[in-house]
Coordinates of C-alpha atoms in Angstrom, one line a residue:
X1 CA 0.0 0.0 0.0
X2 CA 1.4 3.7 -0.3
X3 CA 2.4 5.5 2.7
X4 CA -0.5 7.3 4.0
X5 CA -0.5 9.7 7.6
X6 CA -2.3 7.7 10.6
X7 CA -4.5 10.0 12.5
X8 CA -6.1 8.7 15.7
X9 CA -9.2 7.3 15.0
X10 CA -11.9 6.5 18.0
X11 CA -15.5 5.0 18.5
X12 CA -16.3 6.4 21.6
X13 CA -12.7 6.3 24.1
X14 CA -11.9 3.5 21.7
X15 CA -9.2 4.0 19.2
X16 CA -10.5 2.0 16.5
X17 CA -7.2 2.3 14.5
X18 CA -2.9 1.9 15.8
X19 CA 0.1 3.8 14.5
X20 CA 3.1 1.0 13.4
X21 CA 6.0 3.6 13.9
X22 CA 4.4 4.9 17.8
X23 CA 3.7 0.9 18.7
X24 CA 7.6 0.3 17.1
X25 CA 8.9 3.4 19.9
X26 CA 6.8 1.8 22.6
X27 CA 8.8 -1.9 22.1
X28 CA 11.6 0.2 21.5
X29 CA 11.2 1.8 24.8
X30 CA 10.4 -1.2 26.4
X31 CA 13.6 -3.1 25.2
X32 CA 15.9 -0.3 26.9
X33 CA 13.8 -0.1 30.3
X34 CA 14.9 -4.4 30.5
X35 CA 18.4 -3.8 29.3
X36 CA 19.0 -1.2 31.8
X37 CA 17.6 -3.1 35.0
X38 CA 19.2 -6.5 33.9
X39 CA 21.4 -7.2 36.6
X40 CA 25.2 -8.4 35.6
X41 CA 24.4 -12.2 35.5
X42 CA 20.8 -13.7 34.2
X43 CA 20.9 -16.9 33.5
X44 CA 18.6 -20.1 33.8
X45 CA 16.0 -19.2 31.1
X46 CA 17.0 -20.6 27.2
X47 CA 13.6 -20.1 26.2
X48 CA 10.0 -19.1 26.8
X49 CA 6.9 -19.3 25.6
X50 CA 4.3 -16.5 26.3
X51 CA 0.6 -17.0 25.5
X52 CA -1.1 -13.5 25.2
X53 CA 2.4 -12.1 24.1
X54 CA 1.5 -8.8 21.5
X55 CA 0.3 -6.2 24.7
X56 CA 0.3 -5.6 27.8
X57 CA 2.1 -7.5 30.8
X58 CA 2.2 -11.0 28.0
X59 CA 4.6 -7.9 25.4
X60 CA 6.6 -7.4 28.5
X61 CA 7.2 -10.7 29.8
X62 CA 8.4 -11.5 26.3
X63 CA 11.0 -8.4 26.3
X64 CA 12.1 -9.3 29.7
X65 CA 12.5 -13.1 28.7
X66 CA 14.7 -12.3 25.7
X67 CA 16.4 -8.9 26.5
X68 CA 16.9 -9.9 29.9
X69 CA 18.2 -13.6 29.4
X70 CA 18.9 -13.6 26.0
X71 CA 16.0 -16.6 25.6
X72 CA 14.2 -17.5 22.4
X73 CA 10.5 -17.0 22.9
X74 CA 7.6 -17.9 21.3
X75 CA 4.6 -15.5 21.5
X76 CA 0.6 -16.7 20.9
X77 CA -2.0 -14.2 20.4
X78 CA -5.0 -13.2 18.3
X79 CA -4.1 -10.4 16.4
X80 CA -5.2 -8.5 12.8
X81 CA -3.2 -7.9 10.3
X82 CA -3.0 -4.7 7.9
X83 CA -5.8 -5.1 4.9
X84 CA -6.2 -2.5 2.2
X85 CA -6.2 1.6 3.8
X86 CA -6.8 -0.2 7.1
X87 CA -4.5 -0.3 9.9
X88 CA -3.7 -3.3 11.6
X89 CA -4.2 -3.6 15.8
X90 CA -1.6 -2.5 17.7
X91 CA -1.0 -6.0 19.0
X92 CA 0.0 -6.7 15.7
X93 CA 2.5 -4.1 15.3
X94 CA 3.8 -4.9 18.7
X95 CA 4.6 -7.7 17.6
X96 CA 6.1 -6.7 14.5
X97 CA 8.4 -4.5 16.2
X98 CA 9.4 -7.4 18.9
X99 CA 10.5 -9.6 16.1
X100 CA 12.6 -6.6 13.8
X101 CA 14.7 -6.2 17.2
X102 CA 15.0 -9.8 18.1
X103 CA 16.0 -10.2 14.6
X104 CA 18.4 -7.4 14.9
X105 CA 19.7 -9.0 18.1
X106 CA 20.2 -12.3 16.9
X107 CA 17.6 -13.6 19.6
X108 CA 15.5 -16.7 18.5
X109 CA 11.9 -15.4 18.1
X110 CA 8.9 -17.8 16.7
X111 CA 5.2 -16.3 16.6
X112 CA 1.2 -18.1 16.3
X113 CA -0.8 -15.5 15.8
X114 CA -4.6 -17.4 16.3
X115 CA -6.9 -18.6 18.7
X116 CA -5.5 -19.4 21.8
X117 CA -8.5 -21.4 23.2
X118 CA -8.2 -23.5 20.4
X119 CA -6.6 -27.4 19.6
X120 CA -4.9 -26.4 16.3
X121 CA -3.2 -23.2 18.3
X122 CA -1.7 -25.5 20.6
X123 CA -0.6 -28.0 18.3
X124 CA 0.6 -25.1 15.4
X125 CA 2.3 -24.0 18.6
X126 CA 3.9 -27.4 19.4
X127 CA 5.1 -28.0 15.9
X128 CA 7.1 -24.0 16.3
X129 CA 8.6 -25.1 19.8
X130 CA 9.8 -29.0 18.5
X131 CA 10.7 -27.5 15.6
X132 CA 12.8 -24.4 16.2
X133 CA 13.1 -24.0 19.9
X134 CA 13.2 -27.7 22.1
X135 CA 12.2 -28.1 25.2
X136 CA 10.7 -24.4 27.0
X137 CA 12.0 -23.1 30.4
X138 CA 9.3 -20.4 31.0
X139 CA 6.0 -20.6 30.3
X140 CA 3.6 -17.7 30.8
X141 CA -0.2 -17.4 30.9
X142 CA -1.3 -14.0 30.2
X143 CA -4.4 -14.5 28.1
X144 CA -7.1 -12.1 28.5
X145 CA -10.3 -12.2 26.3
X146 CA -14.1 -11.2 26.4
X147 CA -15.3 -14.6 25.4
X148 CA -14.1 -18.3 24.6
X149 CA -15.0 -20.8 22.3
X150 CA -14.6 -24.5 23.9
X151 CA -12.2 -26.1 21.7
X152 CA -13.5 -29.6 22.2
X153 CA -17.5 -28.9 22.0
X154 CA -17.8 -25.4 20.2
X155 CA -20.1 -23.9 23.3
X156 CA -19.4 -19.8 23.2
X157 CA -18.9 -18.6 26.8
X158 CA -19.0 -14.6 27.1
X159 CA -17.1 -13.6 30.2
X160 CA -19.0 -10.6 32.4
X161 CA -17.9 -8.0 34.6
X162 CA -20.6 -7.5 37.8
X163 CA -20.7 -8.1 41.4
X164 CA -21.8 -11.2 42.6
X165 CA -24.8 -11.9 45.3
X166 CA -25.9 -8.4 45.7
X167 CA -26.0 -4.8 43.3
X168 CA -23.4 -2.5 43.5
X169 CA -23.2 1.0 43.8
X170 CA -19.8 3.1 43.2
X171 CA -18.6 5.7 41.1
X172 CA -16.9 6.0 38.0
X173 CA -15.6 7.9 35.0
X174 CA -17.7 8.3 32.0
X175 CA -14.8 8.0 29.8
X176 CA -16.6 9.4 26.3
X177 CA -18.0 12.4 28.1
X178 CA -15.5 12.8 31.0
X179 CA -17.9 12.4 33.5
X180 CA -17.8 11.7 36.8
X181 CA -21.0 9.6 37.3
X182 CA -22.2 6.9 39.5
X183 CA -22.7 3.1 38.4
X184 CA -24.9 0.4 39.8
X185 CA -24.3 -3.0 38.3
X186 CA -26.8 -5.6 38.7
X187 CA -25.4 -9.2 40.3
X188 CA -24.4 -11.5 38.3
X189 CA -26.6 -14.8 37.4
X190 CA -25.1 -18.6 37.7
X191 CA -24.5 -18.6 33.9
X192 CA -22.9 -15.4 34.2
X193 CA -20.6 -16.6 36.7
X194 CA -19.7 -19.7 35.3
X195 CA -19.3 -18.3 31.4
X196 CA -16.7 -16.1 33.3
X197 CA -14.9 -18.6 35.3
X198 CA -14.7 -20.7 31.6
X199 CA -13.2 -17.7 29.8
X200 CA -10.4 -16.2 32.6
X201 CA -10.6 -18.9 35.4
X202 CA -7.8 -21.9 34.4
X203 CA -8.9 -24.1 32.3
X204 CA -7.1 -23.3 29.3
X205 CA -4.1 -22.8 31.2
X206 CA -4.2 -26.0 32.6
X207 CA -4.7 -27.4 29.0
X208 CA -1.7 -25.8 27.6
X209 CA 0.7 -27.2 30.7
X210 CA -0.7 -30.6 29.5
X211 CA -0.5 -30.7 26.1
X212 CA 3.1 -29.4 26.3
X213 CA 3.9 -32.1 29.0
X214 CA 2.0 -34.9 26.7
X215 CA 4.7 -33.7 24.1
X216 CA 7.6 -33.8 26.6
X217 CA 8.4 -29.8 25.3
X218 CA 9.0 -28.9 29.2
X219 CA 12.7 -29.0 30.2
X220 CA 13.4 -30.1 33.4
X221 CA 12.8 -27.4 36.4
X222 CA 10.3 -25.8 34.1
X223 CA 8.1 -23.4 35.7
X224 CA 5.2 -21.5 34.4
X225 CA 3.1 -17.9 35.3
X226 CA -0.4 -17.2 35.1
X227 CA -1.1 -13.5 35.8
X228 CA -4.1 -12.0 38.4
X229 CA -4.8 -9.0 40.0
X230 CA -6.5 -8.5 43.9
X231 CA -6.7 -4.6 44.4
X232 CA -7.8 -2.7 47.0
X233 CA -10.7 -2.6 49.2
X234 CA -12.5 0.0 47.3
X235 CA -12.6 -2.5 44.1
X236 CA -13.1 -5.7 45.6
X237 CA -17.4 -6.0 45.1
X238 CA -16.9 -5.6 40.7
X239 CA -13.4 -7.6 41.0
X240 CA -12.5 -9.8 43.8
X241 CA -15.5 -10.6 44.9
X242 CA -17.3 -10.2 41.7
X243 CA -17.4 -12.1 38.4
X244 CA -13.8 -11.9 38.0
X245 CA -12.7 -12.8 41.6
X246 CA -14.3 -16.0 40.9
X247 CA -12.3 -17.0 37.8
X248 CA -9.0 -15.7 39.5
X249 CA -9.9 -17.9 42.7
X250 CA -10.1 -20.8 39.3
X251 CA -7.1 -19.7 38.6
X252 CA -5.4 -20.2 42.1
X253 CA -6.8 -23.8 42.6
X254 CA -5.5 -24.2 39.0
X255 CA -2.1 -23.3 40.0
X256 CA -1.6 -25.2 43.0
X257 CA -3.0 -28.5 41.0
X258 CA -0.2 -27.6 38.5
X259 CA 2.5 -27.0 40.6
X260 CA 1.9 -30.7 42.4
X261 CA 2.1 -32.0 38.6
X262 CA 5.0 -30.2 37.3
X263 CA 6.8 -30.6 40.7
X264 CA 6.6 -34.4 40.8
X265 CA 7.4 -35.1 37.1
X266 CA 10.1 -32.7 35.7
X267 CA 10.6 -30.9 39.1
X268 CA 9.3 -27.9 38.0
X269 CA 6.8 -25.1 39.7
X270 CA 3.4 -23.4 38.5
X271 CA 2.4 -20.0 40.4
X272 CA 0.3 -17.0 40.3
X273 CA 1.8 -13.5 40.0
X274 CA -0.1 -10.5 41.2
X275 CA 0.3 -7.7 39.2
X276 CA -0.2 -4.1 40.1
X277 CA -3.3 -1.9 38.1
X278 CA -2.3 -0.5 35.1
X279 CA -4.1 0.9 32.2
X280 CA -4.7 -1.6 29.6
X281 CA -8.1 -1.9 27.2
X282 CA -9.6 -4.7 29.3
X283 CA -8.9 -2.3 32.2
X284 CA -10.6 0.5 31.1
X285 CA -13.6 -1.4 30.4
X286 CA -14.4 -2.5 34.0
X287 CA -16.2 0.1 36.0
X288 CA -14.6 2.2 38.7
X289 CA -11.4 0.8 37.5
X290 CA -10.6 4.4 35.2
X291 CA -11.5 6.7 38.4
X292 CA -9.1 4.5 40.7
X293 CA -6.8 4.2 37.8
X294 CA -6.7 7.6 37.6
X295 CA -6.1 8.2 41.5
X296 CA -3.4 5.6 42.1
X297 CA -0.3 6.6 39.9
X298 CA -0.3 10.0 41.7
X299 CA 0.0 8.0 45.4
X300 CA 2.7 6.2 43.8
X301 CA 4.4 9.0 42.2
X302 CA 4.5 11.0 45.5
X303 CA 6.5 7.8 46.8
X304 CA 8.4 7.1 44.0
X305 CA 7.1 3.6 43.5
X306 CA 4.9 3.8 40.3
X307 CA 5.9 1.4 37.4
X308 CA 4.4 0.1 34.2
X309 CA 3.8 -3.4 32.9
X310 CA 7.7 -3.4 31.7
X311 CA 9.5 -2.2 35.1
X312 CA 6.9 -4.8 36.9
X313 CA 8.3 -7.2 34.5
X314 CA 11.5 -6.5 35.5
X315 CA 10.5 -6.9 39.0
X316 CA 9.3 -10.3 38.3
X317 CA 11.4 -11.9 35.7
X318 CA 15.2 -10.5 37.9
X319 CA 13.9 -10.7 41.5
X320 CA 12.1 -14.2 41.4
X321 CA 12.4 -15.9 37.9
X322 CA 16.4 -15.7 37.6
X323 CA 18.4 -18.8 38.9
X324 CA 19.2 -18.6 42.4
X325 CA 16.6 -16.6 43.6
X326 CA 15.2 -17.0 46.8
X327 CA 11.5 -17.9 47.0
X328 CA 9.6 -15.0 48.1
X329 CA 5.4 -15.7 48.0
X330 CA 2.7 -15.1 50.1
X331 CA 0.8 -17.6 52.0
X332 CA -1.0 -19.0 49.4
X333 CA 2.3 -19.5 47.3
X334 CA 1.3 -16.5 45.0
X335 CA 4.4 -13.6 44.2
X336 CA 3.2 -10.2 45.1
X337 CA 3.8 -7.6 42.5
X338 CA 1.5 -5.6 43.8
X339 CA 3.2 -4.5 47.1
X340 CA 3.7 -1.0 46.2
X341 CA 0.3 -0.5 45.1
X342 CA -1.5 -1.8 48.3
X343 CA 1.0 -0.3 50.6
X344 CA -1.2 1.4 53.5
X345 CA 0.2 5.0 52.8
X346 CA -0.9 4.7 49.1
X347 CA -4.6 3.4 49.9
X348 CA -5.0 5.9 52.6
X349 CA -4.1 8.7 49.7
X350 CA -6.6 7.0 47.2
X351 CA -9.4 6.6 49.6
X352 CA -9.1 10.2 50.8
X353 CA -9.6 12.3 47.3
X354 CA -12.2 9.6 45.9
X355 CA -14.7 10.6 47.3
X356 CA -14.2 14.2 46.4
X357 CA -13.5 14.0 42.5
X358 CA -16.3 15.2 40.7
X359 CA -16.8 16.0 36.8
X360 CA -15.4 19.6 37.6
X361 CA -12.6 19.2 39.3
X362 CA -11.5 16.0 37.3
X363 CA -8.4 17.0 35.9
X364 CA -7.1 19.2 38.8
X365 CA -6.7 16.7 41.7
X366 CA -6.6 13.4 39.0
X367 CA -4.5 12.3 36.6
X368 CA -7.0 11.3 34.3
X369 CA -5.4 13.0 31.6
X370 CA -2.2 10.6 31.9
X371 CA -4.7 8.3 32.1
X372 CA -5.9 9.0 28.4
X373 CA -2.5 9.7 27.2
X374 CA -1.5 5.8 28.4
X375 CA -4.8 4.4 26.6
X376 CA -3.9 5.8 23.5
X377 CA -0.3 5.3 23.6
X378 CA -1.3 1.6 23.7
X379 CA -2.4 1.8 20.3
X380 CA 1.0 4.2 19.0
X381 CA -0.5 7.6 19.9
X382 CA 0.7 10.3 22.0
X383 CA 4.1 8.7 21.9
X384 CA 7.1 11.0 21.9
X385 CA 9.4 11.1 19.4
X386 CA 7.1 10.3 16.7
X387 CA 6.3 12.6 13.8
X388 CA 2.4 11.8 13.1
X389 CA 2.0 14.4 10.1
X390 CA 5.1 12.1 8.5
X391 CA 3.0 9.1 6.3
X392 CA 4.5 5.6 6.6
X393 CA 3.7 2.5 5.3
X394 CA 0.8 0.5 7.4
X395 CA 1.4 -3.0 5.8
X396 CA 4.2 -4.2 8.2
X397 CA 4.8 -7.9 8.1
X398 CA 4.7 -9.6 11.3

């Protein structure tokens, strides 16, 4: 296609469109955030295979895997591609970017771009990792859909976001408007609940773990990540103790019926990882999650402690994925990466403007606008350094 200038396009806060040459900066940026925290030895990881790899935490775990160890890794995810005038997502061009670096780097780098839910995915994914990479050190679960299709009897499950057990009342940010509003949700029903523990609870995860074990593609010591998230307090009736909490608690029993697997037949470990909020597009689709996303960075700036999905990548993949180190979970064997986010002295800051934001005042005591400008960089906007009145090509091959 000829070059043509990308403008931000949006339906509603949606950006309907991505800009290759702001996603390339972001991976870019990404890449020298790892180099500069990897410590002077990292060693232990050859390769790794990421499921949900093109945004997000699943983009950074497969920076930090390969910039930080110098590991091959093999990214899954569901992503479209460039067709005619049309952009392709930004997933797509994340990806794009990862693989004109790793190339550039001489770092093994092998990519599925499909249904991750699906049989063939696993076995296309399979014939990459016998092929091209052997057996897989690292493998991390950081799928996040709307909806799953069962692979072995075709039944749709659609995931929702509501409380469970009783309506809930809170407030919000109208995100199209820039409102401040309130939001009651209405409790979830069984089906709800259960569509939603089938789509993010641990199923799949479980059936990736055994069809790579079945293929004898996990080395010995192996250990594999699934991602979750707990929050605060002020959160918990739409998240932990909604819809979602019950797929993460899924997710937990998953992992501790993984970890007696892995442990007794190649010695290896499974484990949750609790991430800290950040602003992502499944994020901004939850509500309250944009009003207490835009509260939070500015306790953690005011400490010092704020980091994106990259830096808490770092976190994870130096402090307790690198040989040698020292086990460091909580009592349900989970890593806490979301320490600095539920410190006391942050929540007590959060809790005491929330209740004093209003539609006026939003931008003065928020940082809703960094809040935007993050959205929108996840797509290549707003990103400095880029010249968006300069055209470019949009068909970049992945």
């Amino acid at each position: 296609m000829p070059a043509q200038v990308i403008k931000r396009r949006s339906r509603g806060f949606i950006c309907i469109n991505a800009h290759p040459e702001g996603c390339r900066l972001n991976v870019a940026q990404q890449i020298a955030t790892i180099k500069a925290a990897k410590p002077e030895r990292s060693a232990g990881m050859r390769s790794a295979l990421v499921i949900g790899a093109s945004t997000g935490y699943g983009l950074a775990s497969r920076i930090a895997a390969a910039w930080g160890f110098g590991a091959g890794t093999i990214g899954v995810f569901f992503e479209r591609p460039p067709e005619g005038s049309k952009t392709a997502t930004a997933g797509y061009y994340n990806t794009a970017a990862f693989h004109e670096f790793a190339q550039r780097d001489n770092l093994p780098a092998g990519s599925i771009n499909g249904d991750a839910f699906s049989n063939d995915c696993k076995r296309q994914t399979i014939e990459l990792i016998r092929r091209d990479f052997g057996q897989i050190d690292l493998v991390i679960y950081s799928l996040a859909s709307p909806r799953r299709t069962h692979p072995d009897t075709g039944e749709v499950f659609n995931s929702a976001l509501k409380p469970v057990g009783a309506p809930f009342t809170s407030r919000t940010i109208e995100l199209d408007a820039e409102k401040v509003v309130p939001v009651t949700l209405e409790p979830a029903s069984e089906r709800e609940i259960a569509d939603t523990v089938a789509v993010m609870g641990g199923d799949d995860w479980n059936r990736w773990i055994e069809a790579l074990l079945e293929a004898d593609l996990l080395a010995e010591g192996a250990r594999t990540v699934a991602y979750s998230y707990i929050g605060p307090a002020i959160t918990w009736p739409i998240y932990k103790d909604g819809t979602i909490g019950q797929a993460k608690h899924d997710l937990d029993v998953t992992a501790y019926r993984l970890n007696s697997r892995l442990s007794s037949t190649i010695s290896g470990r499974a484990c949750i990882s609790v991430n800290k909020a950040v602003v992502t597009q499944a994020s901004a689709a939850i509500p309250v999650v944009p009003l207490y996303l835009s509260l939070l960075p500015l306790a953690l700036r005011a400490r010092k402690l704020d980091e994106g999905p990259i830096e808490q990548m770092g976190r994870l993949f130096f402090d307790h994925l690198i040989a040698g180190a020292a086990e460091d979970v909580d009592d349900a064997g989970r890593i806490r990466l979301d320490d600095r986010e539920l410190r006391a002295d942050v929540q007590a800051d959060v809790s005491m403007l929330w209740p004093n934001v209003t539609t006026e005042n939003l931008r003065a005591i928020t940082a809703f606008g960094d809040f935007q400008r993050d959205f929108r960089r996840l797509f290549g906007f707003e990103v400095d350094g880029v010249d968006y009145d300069a055209p470019l090509e949009t068909d970049v091959k992945c």
